[in-house]
Amino acid sequence: MTETTHHNGSFWFDSLGDIESPQVPGVLPDQLDVAIVGAGFTGLWIAYYLKAKQPELAIGVFEAHRIGFGASGRNGGWCMGTAEGISSMLQSDSERAEGVKLMRAMQDTVDEVGRVCQAENIDCHYAKGGTLTIARYPHEVDAMKKAIDFRHSLGFSDDDFTWMPPEAASKRLAARPNLGASYTKHCAAIHPARLVRGLGDTVRAKGVEIFEDTPVLRIEPGTVTTRRGQIKASKILRATEGYTGSIGGQARTLMPLYTHMIATEPLSDDTWQDIGLAHRETFDDGRHLTIYGQRTLDNRLAFGGCLEYYFGSKLLPVMPERHPNFERVEASMKAMLPMLKDVKITHKWGGLFGVPRRGRPFVQFDIETGIGAAGGYVGEGVGASNLAARILSDLTLERSTDLTELAWARETPAVWPGEPVRWLGSHAVRLIGSQADASEARTGRPSRWAGPLLGAVIGRFE
């Protein structure tokens, strides 16, 4: 890892080469049309679409560290055609129609990200290989087939969601075990740090000012208070995701939850013949505590999993490499892909994402105060941030469009309870989820008590 305090610890940042120091502003502007807080995917996409729709706007983006230092520069690199909460909407009679609209919009978003990258010459290693969810046990096969049939009944086609029998799924990914896979083409693997840096370069070239190393302390109507001074702004948009609690008055808006990733050394062509992922498909499986992986353009396997919450929503700039969860992630990877048992792990890193209490992304804008926000992607924000930004850019410009009719624009995140309830709840979810996964791995059957209990615990917070 590059020895610099501006490094977020990830393979993605490391592969950028030299990490430049943040561009510290000499003088802050007195007045802006739009002030955006957070220079990650959401904030930069908002700036991009606002400039596209109204180029004369004076827009400033305020970042506590440097572009992409947070989740946008260290995530799993999945640009997904879905988002947290959509599946539950599809299951609800009252929300099903809205869920279908959101799913369609998210599927289109995967292609929208690819279009922008091509138009703006952003080389983020975009590869739309789709994603595989591997079934490990017979009950997962049945559940996945039923879920696919249900989505077909809603108007989605086999081209959107399909079942791959074991032989076909194993050719795509030689996971152990592999009883087949649910597959969707609506997902692209990307290099997240290259995407967020490319977006930063693009919006700067269009006249957006980005003020790095300028933490925002408080947001009030018409005023942004930073560590370097105050700025007047007609409209203020918060795009801080898991770091939202660092802003005055926002301590319990989103829960910061950490996940852990590793990356292998570059693997040989023979090894990749054994593994698969010839089209850089992303992958996960049916366990309760999610794992996720992708093949990078330089032929590493990047793999993640495990969750961690720190009491009082503590924020860690960089995850210590000796954290025991890295050993657990590595063990999960090598159990799933035993041909990797002797490979070297070159990078270990972690990062946080924002979890809203209802587990659904939200987009807000108050015309009276001029303050808006977007976030709550629950770790699935690469694609969702683009759709949320397009919604918020329309709301900010007071435009009524098909996007502003989507359900996220009516979602209001509930406040999380105080401590120790958050800590106890998060650790209960992790413990029960681990027990459910261990039981199913041991018996090959659905967990009789841990699975239902996990759902009940999560439901208590919604």
Coordinates of C-alpha atoms in Angstrom, one line a residue:
M1 CA 0.0 0.0 0.0
T2 CA 1.3 3.5 -0.8
E3 CA 2.5 5.2 2.3
T4 CA 0.4 8.3 2.4
T5 CA -2.3 9.6 4.7
H6 CA -4.4 10.3 1.7
H7 CA -4.7 6.6 0.9
N8 CA -7.9 4.8 1.9
G9 CA -6.2 1.4 2.3
S10 CA -7.9 -0.3 -0.7
F11 CA -6.5 -2.2 -3.7
W12 CA -8.5 0.2 -5.8
F13 CA -6.6 3.3 -4.6
D14 CA -3.3 1.4 -4.6
S15 CA -3.8 0.6 -8.3
L16 CA -4.2 4.2 -9.2
G17 CA -0.4 4.7 -8.7
D18 CA 0.6 7.9 -7.0
I19 CA -2.1 9.3 -4.7
E20 CA -2.0 13.1 -5.0
S21 CA -2.6 15.3 -2.0
P22 CA -6.1 16.8 -1.7
Q23 CA -6.6 20.0 -3.5
V24 CA -6.9 22.3 -0.5
P25 CA -8.8 25.6 -1.3
G26 CA -7.0 28.8 -0.8
V27 CA -10.2 30.9 -0.5
L28 CA -13.7 29.6 -0.3
P29 CA -16.4 31.2 -2.4
D30 CA -18.8 33.6 -0.8
Q31 CA -21.9 32.4 -2.6
L32 CA -22.9 29.3 -4.6
D33 CA -26.1 28.3 -6.4
V34 CA -25.7 24.7 -5.2
A35 CA -23.4 23.4 -2.5
I36 CA -23.0 19.6 -2.5
V37 CA -21.5 17.9 0.6
G38 CA -19.5 14.8 -0.2
A39 CA -17.3 14.0 -3.2
G40 CA -18.2 10.4 -3.7
F41 CA -20.4 8.8 -6.3
T42 CA -23.6 10.5 -5.2
G43 CA -22.2 14.0 -4.9
L44 CA -20.3 13.9 -8.2
W45 CA -23.2 12.4 -10.1
I46 CA -25.4 15.2 -8.8
A47 CA -22.9 17.8 -9.9
Y48 CA -22.6 16.0 -13.3
Y49 CA -26.4 16.0 -14.0
L50 CA -27.0 19.5 -12.7
K51 CA -24.3 20.9 -15.0
A52 CA -25.8 18.9 -17.9
K53 CA -29.3 20.3 -17.3
Q54 CA -28.3 23.9 -16.3
P55 CA -24.7 24.6 -17.2
E56 CA -24.7 28.2 -15.8
L57 CA -25.1 27.0 -12.2
A58 CA -22.3 27.8 -9.8
I59 CA -21.7 24.5 -8.0
G60 CA -19.3 23.6 -5.3
V61 CA -18.6 20.2 -3.8
F62 CA -17.2 19.9 -0.3
E63 CA -15.2 16.9 0.7
A64 CA -13.7 16.1 4.1
H65 CA -10.7 14.3 2.7
R66 CA -10.2 13.7 -1.0
I67 CA -12.4 12.6 -3.9
G68 CA -13.5 9.0 -3.4
F69 CA -11.8 8.4 -0.1
G70 CA -14.9 6.8 1.4
A71 CA -17.2 4.0 0.1
S72 CA -17.0 5.1 -3.5
G73 CA -13.3 4.4 -3.6
R74 CA -13.2 1.1 -1.8
N75 CA -16.4 -0.9 -2.5
G76 CA -16.9 -4.2 -4.3
G77 CA -17.2 -2.6 -7.7
W78 CA -20.6 -3.9 -8.6
C79 CA -22.8 -1.6 -10.7
M80 CA -26.0 -3.4 -10.0
G81 CA -29.4 -3.3 -11.8
T82 CA -31.2 -3.5 -8.4
A83 CA -31.0 -2.0 -5.0
E84 CA -31.8 -2.8 -1.4
G85 CA -35.5 -2.8 -0.6
I86 CA -36.7 -3.4 -4.2
S87 CA -37.3 -7.2 -3.6
S88 CA -39.4 -6.5 -0.5
M89 CA -41.5 -4.0 -2.6
L90 CA -42.1 -6.6 -5.2
Q91 CA -43.5 -8.9 -2.5
S92 CA -45.9 -6.3 -1.2
D93 CA -49.3 -6.0 -2.9
S94 CA -49.4 -2.3 -2.2
E95 CA -45.9 -1.5 -3.4
R96 CA -45.4 -4.0 -6.2
A97 CA -46.1 -1.6 -9.1
E98 CA -43.6 0.9 -7.6
G99 CA -41.1 -1.9 -7.1
V100 CA -41.3 -2.9 -10.8
K101 CA -40.7 0.7 -11.8
L102 CA -37.7 1.0 -9.6
M103 CA -36.3 -2.3 -10.8
R104 CA -36.6 -1.2 -14.4
A105 CA -35.0 2.1 -13.6
M106 CA -32.1 0.4 -11.9
Q107 CA -31.6 -2.0 -14.9
D108 CA -31.5 1.1 -17.2
T109 CA -29.0 2.7 -14.8
V110 CA -26.4 0.0 -15.4
D111 CA -26.4 1.1 -19.1
E112 CA -26.5 4.8 -18.2
V113 CA -23.3 4.5 -16.2
G114 CA -21.7 2.8 -19.2
R115 CA -22.9 5.5 -21.6
V116 CA -21.6 8.3 -19.5
C117 CA -18.2 6.6 -19.1
Q118 CA -17.9 6.2 -22.8
A119 CA -19.1 9.7 -23.6
E120 CA -16.7 11.3 -21.0
N121 CA -13.8 8.9 -21.7
I122 CA -13.8 7.6 -18.1
D123 CA -11.9 4.3 -18.1
C124 CA -13.3 2.5 -15.1
H125 CA -12.8 -1.0 -16.5
Y126 CA -16.5 -1.3 -17.1
A127 CA -17.6 -4.8 -18.1
K128 CA -21.2 -5.8 -18.2
G129 CA -20.9 -9.5 -17.5
G130 CA -23.9 -9.8 -15.3
T131 CA -24.0 -11.4 -11.9
L132 CA -24.4 -15.0 -10.6
T133 CA -25.9 -16.0 -7.3
I134 CA -24.7 -19.5 -6.6
A135 CA -27.0 -22.0 -4.9
R136 CA -25.2 -24.2 -2.5
Y137 CA -28.0 -26.3 -1.1
P138 CA -31.2 -27.8 -2.5
H139 CA -33.5 -25.4 -0.6
E140 CA -31.6 -22.5 -2.2
V141 CA -32.3 -24.0 -5.6
D142 CA -36.0 -24.1 -4.9
A143 CA -36.1 -20.6 -3.5
M144 CA -34.1 -19.1 -6.4
K145 CA -36.3 -20.8 -9.0
K146 CA -39.4 -19.6 -7.3
A147 CA -38.0 -16.0 -7.2
I148 CA -37.2 -16.1 -10.9
D149 CA -40.7 -17.4 -11.7
F150 CA -42.3 -14.7 -9.6
R151 CA -40.3 -12.0 -11.4
H152 CA -41.4 -13.4 -14.7
S153 CA -45.0 -13.2 -13.6
L154 CA -44.4 -9.4 -13.1
G155 CA -43.3 -8.9 -16.7
F156 CA -39.6 -9.5 -16.5
S157 CA -38.3 -11.9 -19.0
D158 CA -35.8 -14.8 -19.1
D159 CA -33.5 -12.1 -20.6
D160 CA -33.7 -10.3 -17.3
F161 CA -33.6 -13.2 -14.8
T162 CA -32.8 -16.8 -15.6
W163 CA -31.9 -20.1 -14.0
M164 CA -28.6 -21.7 -14.9
P165 CA -28.4 -25.5 -14.2
P166 CA -25.3 -26.8 -12.4
E167 CA -23.2 -27.6 -15.5
A168 CA -23.8 -24.2 -17.1
A169 CA -23.3 -22.4 -13.7
S170 CA -20.1 -24.2 -13.0
K171 CA -18.6 -23.2 -16.4
R172 CA -19.3 -19.6 -15.4
L173 CA -17.9 -20.0 -11.9
A174 CA -16.4 -23.2 -10.5
A175 CA -17.6 -22.6 -7.0
R176 CA -17.9 -25.5 -4.4
P177 CA -20.6 -26.5 -4.0
N178 CA -22.5 -25.3 -7.1
L179 CA -26.1 -26.6 -7.6
G180 CA -26.9 -24.0 -10.2
A181 CA -27.2 -20.2 -10.2
S182 CA -29.7 -17.4 -10.6
Y183 CA -28.3 -15.1 -13.3
T184 CA -29.1 -11.5 -14.4
K185 CA -27.3 -9.6 -17.1
H186 CA -28.0 -6.3 -15.4
C187 CA -24.8 -5.8 -13.5
A188 CA -21.3 -4.5 -14.6
A189 CA -18.0 -4.9 -12.9
I190 CA -16.1 -1.7 -12.5
H191 CA -13.0 -0.3 -10.9
P192 CA -14.7 2.1 -8.4
A193 CA -11.7 4.3 -7.7
R194 CA -11.2 4.9 -11.4
L195 CA -14.9 5.8 -11.8
V196 CA -15.0 8.2 -8.9
R197 CA -11.7 9.9 -9.9
G198 CA -12.9 10.1 -13.5
L199 CA -16.2 11.7 -12.4
G200 CA -14.2 14.2 -10.4
D201 CA -12.0 15.1 -13.4
T202 CA -15.1 15.4 -15.6
V203 CA -17.1 17.7 -13.4
R204 CA -14.1 19.9 -12.7
A205 CA -13.6 20.3 -16.5
K206 CA -17.3 21.4 -16.7
G207 CA -16.7 24.2 -14.2
V208 CA -17.6 22.5 -10.9
E209 CA -15.4 23.5 -8.0
I210 CA -14.3 20.6 -5.6
F211 CA -13.0 21.7 -2.2
E212 CA -11.1 18.7 -0.8
D213 CA -9.8 18.5 2.8
T214 CA -12.8 20.8 3.8
P215 CA -15.0 18.9 6.3
V216 CA -18.6 20.2 6.6
L217 CA -19.6 20.7 10.3
R218 CA -23.2 21.8 9.9
I219 CA -25.8 22.4 7.3
E220 CA -28.5 25.1 7.7
P221 CA -30.9 26.7 5.2
G222 CA -28.7 28.9 3.0
T223 CA -25.5 28.2 4.9
V224 CA -22.8 25.5 4.9
T225 CA -20.4 25.7 7.8
T226 CA -17.0 24.0 7.1
R227 CA -13.8 23.8 9.1
R228 CA -12.4 26.5 6.8
G229 CA -15.3 28.9 7.1
Q230 CA -18.9 29.5 6.0
I231 CA -20.4 29.5 2.5
K232 CA -23.8 30.9 1.4
A233 CA -25.7 28.7 -1.0
S234 CA -29.2 28.8 -2.4
K235 CA -29.5 25.0 -2.4
I236 CA -27.5 22.5 -0.3
L237 CA -27.4 18.8 -1.1
R238 CA -26.0 16.2 1.3
A239 CA -24.4 13.1 -0.2
T240 CA -22.4 11.7 2.7
E241 CA -23.8 8.2 3.1
G242 CA -22.0 6.4 6.0
Y243 CA -20.3 9.6 7.1
T244 CA -23.6 11.5 7.6
G245 CA -23.3 11.3 11.4
S246 CA -20.2 13.5 11.3
I247 CA -22.4 16.5 10.4
G248 CA -24.1 18.3 13.2
G249 CA -27.7 17.2 13.8
Q250 CA -27.4 14.0 11.7
A251 CA -26.0 11.6 14.3
R252 CA -28.7 8.9 13.9
T253 CA -29.8 9.4 10.3
L254 CA -27.8 6.5 8.9
M255 CA -26.0 3.7 10.6
P256 CA -22.3 3.3 9.5
L257 CA -21.7 -0.4 8.9
Y258 CA -18.3 -1.8 7.8
T259 CA -17.5 -4.5 5.4
H260 CA -14.1 -6.1 4.6
M261 CA -12.4 -6.9 1.3
I262 CA -9.3 -8.7 0.1
A263 CA -7.6 -9.0 -3.3
T264 CA -5.4 -11.8 -4.5
E265 CA -2.2 -11.5 -6.5
P266 CA -2.7 -11.5 -10.3
L267 CA -3.7 -15.1 -11.2
S268 CA -2.4 -17.1 -14.1
D269 CA -4.5 -17.9 -17.2
D270 CA -4.6 -21.5 -16.2
T271 CA -6.0 -20.6 -12.8
W272 CA -8.7 -18.5 -14.4
Q273 CA -9.5 -21.4 -16.7
D274 CA -10.2 -23.4 -13.5
I275 CA -12.2 -20.5 -11.9
G276 CA -14.3 -19.1 -14.8
L277 CA -15.6 -15.5 -14.8
A278 CA -14.5 -15.2 -18.4
H279 CA -16.8 -12.2 -18.9
R280 CA -15.9 -10.7 -15.6
E281 CA -19.2 -11.7 -14.0
T282 CA -19.7 -10.6 -10.5
F283 CA -20.9 -13.3 -8.0
D284 CA -22.3 -14.0 -4.6
D285 CA -24.3 -16.9 -3.1
G286 CA -27.4 -17.6 -1.0
R287 CA -26.0 -17.3 2.5
H288 CA -27.5 -14.9 5.0
L289 CA -24.4 -12.8 5.6
T290 CA -23.5 -11.7 2.1
I291 CA -20.2 -12.4 0.3
Y292 CA -19.4 -10.8 -3.0
G293 CA -16.6 -11.0 -5.6
Q294 CA -15.4 -9.9 -9.0
R295 CA -12.5 -10.5 -11.4
T296 CA -10.4 -7.4 -11.9
L297 CA -9.1 -6.3 -15.2
D298 CA -5.5 -7.2 -14.1
N299 CA -6.7 -10.7 -13.2
R300 CA -7.0 -10.6 -9.5
L301 CA -9.9 -11.9 -7.5
A302 CA -11.4 -9.1 -5.3
F303 CA -13.6 -10.7 -2.6
G304 CA -15.6 -9.3 0.3
G305 CA -17.8 -10.1 3.2
C306 CA -18.3 -9.8 7.0
L307 CA -20.0 -6.9 8.8
E308 CA -18.9 -4.7 11.7
Y309 CA -20.5 -1.9 13.6
Y310 CA -18.6 0.1 16.2
F311 CA -20.4 1.5 19.3
G312 CA -21.5 5.0 19.0
S313 CA -21.2 4.9 15.2
K314 CA -17.5 5.3 15.4
L315 CA -15.8 6.2 12.1
L316 CA -12.5 4.6 11.2
P317 CA -10.6 6.3 8.3
V318 CA -8.8 3.0 7.4
M319 CA -9.5 -0.5 8.6
P320 CA -6.5 -2.2 10.4
E321 CA -5.1 -5.0 8.3
R322 CA -4.9 -7.2 11.4
H323 CA -8.7 -7.2 11.9
P324 CA -9.8 -10.8 12.3
N325 CA -12.6 -10.4 9.8
F326 CA -10.0 -10.5 7.0
E327 CA -9.1 -14.1 8.0
R328 CA -12.8 -15.0 7.8
V329 CA -13.2 -13.4 4.4
E330 CA -10.1 -15.2 3.1
A331 CA -11.4 -18.5 4.5
S332 CA -14.8 -18.0 2.9
M333 CA -13.2 -17.3 -0.5
K334 CA -10.9 -20.4 -0.3
A335 CA -13.8 -22.6 0.8
M336 CA -15.9 -21.5 -2.1
L337 CA -12.9 -21.6 -4.6
P338 CA -10.5 -24.3 -3.3
M339 CA -8.2 -23.8 -6.3
L340 CA -7.1 -20.6 -4.6
K341 CA -5.9 -22.3 -1.4
D342 CA -2.3 -21.3 -2.0
V343 CA -2.6 -17.9 -3.6
K344 CA -1.2 -14.8 -2.0
I345 CA -3.4 -12.1 -0.6
T346 CA -1.8 -8.8 -1.5
H347 CA -4.4 -6.3 -0.2
K348 CA -6.8 -6.1 2.8
W349 CA -9.1 -3.2 3.4
G350 CA -12.4 -2.2 4.8
G351 CA -14.9 0.6 4.4
L352 CA -18.3 1.7 5.7
F353 CA -21.6 2.2 4.1
G354 CA -24.8 3.9 5.2
V355 CA -27.8 1.9 6.5
P356 CA -31.2 3.6 6.8
R357 CA -33.5 2.2 9.4
R358 CA -36.0 0.9 6.8
G359 CA -33.3 -0.4 4.6
R360 CA -34.3 1.6 1.5
P361 CA -32.5 4.3 -0.4
F362 CA -34.0 7.8 -0.2
V363 CA -34.0 11.0 -2.1
Q364 CA -35.2 14.2 -0.5
F365 CA -35.5 17.9 -1.4
D366 CA -37.3 20.6 0.6
I367 CA -38.2 23.5 -1.6
E368 CA -38.8 25.8 1.5
T369 CA -35.3 25.3 3.0
G370 CA -33.4 24.5 -0.2
I371 CA -31.9 21.4 1.5
G372 CA -31.8 18.0 0.0
A373 CA -30.2 14.6 0.5
A374 CA -29.7 11.2 -1.1
G375 CA -28.3 7.9 0.2
G376 CA -29.0 4.9 2.3
Y377 CA -27.8 2.3 -0.3
V378 CA -26.9 -0.4 2.2
G379 CA -23.7 -1.2 0.3
E380 CA -25.3 -1.3 -3.1
G381 CA -24.6 2.3 -4.2
V382 CA -22.5 2.1 -7.3
G383 CA -25.5 2.0 -9.6
A384 CA -28.1 3.3 -7.1
S385 CA -26.1 6.5 -6.5
N386 CA -26.5 7.4 -10.2
L387 CA -30.3 6.9 -10.2
A388 CA -30.6 8.8 -6.9
A389 CA -28.5 11.7 -8.3
R390 CA -30.6 12.0 -11.4
I391 CA -33.8 12.1 -9.2
L392 CA -32.3 14.7 -6.9
S393 CA -31.0 16.9 -9.7
D394 CA -34.6 17.0 -11.1
L395 CA -36.0 17.8 -7.7
T396 CA -33.4 20.5 -7.1
L397 CA -34.3 22.2 -10.4
E398 CA -38.0 21.8 -9.4
R399 CA -38.7 19.6 -12.5
S400 CA -41.5 17.0 -12.5
T401 CA -40.3 14.0 -14.4
D402 CA -40.7 10.2 -14.5
L403 CA -37.7 10.0 -12.2
T404 CA -39.2 12.2 -9.5
E405 CA -42.3 9.9 -9.5
L406 CA -40.2 7.0 -8.3
A407 CA -40.7 5.7 -4.8
W408 CA -37.3 6.8 -3.5
A409 CA -38.4 10.4 -3.8
R410 CA -41.1 9.7 -1.2
E411 CA -39.0 7.7 1.2
T412 CA -38.2 9.4 4.5
P413 CA -35.6 7.7 6.6
A414 CA -36.6 7.0 10.2
V415 CA -34.1 8.0 12.9
W416 CA -32.1 5.1 14.5
P417 CA -32.5 4.5 18.2
G418 CA -29.7 5.6 20.6
E419 CA -27.0 3.4 22.1
P420 CA -26.7 0.7 23.2
V421 CA -29.7 -0.4 21.1
R422 CA -27.9 0.1 17.8
W423 CA -24.9 -1.8 18.9
L424 CA -26.9 -4.7 20.4
G425 CA -29.1 -4.9 17.3
S426 CA -26.2 -4.9 14.8
H427 CA -24.3 -7.6 16.8
A428 CA -27.5 -9.7 17.1
V429 CA -27.9 -9.6 13.3
R430 CA -24.3 -10.6 12.8
L431 CA -24.4 -13.4 15.4
I432 CA -27.7 -14.9 14.3
G433 CA -26.8 -14.6 10.6
S434 CA -23.5 -16.5 11.3
Q435 CA -25.4 -19.2 13.2
A436 CA -27.9 -19.6 10.3
D437 CA -25.1 -19.9 7.8
A438 CA -23.1 -22.4 9.9
S439 CA -26.2 -24.5 10.5
E440 CA -27.1 -24.6 6.8
A441 CA -23.5 -25.4 5.9
R442 CA -23.5 -28.3 8.4
T443 CA -26.9 -29.8 7.5
G444 CA -27.6 -28.6 4.0
R445 CA -31.1 -27.6 5.1
P446 CA -32.7 -24.3 6.0
S447 CA -31.9 -23.2 9.5
R448 CA -34.9 -24.0 11.7
W449 CA -34.5 -21.1 14.2
A450 CA -31.7 -18.8 13.2
G451 CA -33.1 -17.8 9.8
P452 CA -36.6 -16.9 11.1
L453 CA -35.1 -15.2 14.1
L454 CA -32.8 -13.1 11.9
G455 CA -35.8 -11.9 9.9
A456 CA -37.6 -11.0 13.1
V457 CA -34.7 -9.0 14.5
I458 CA -34.2 -7.1 11.3
G459 CA -38.0 -6.4 11.2
R460 CA -37.9 -4.9 14.7
F461 CA -35.9 -2.0 13.3
E462 CA -38.0 -1.2 10.3

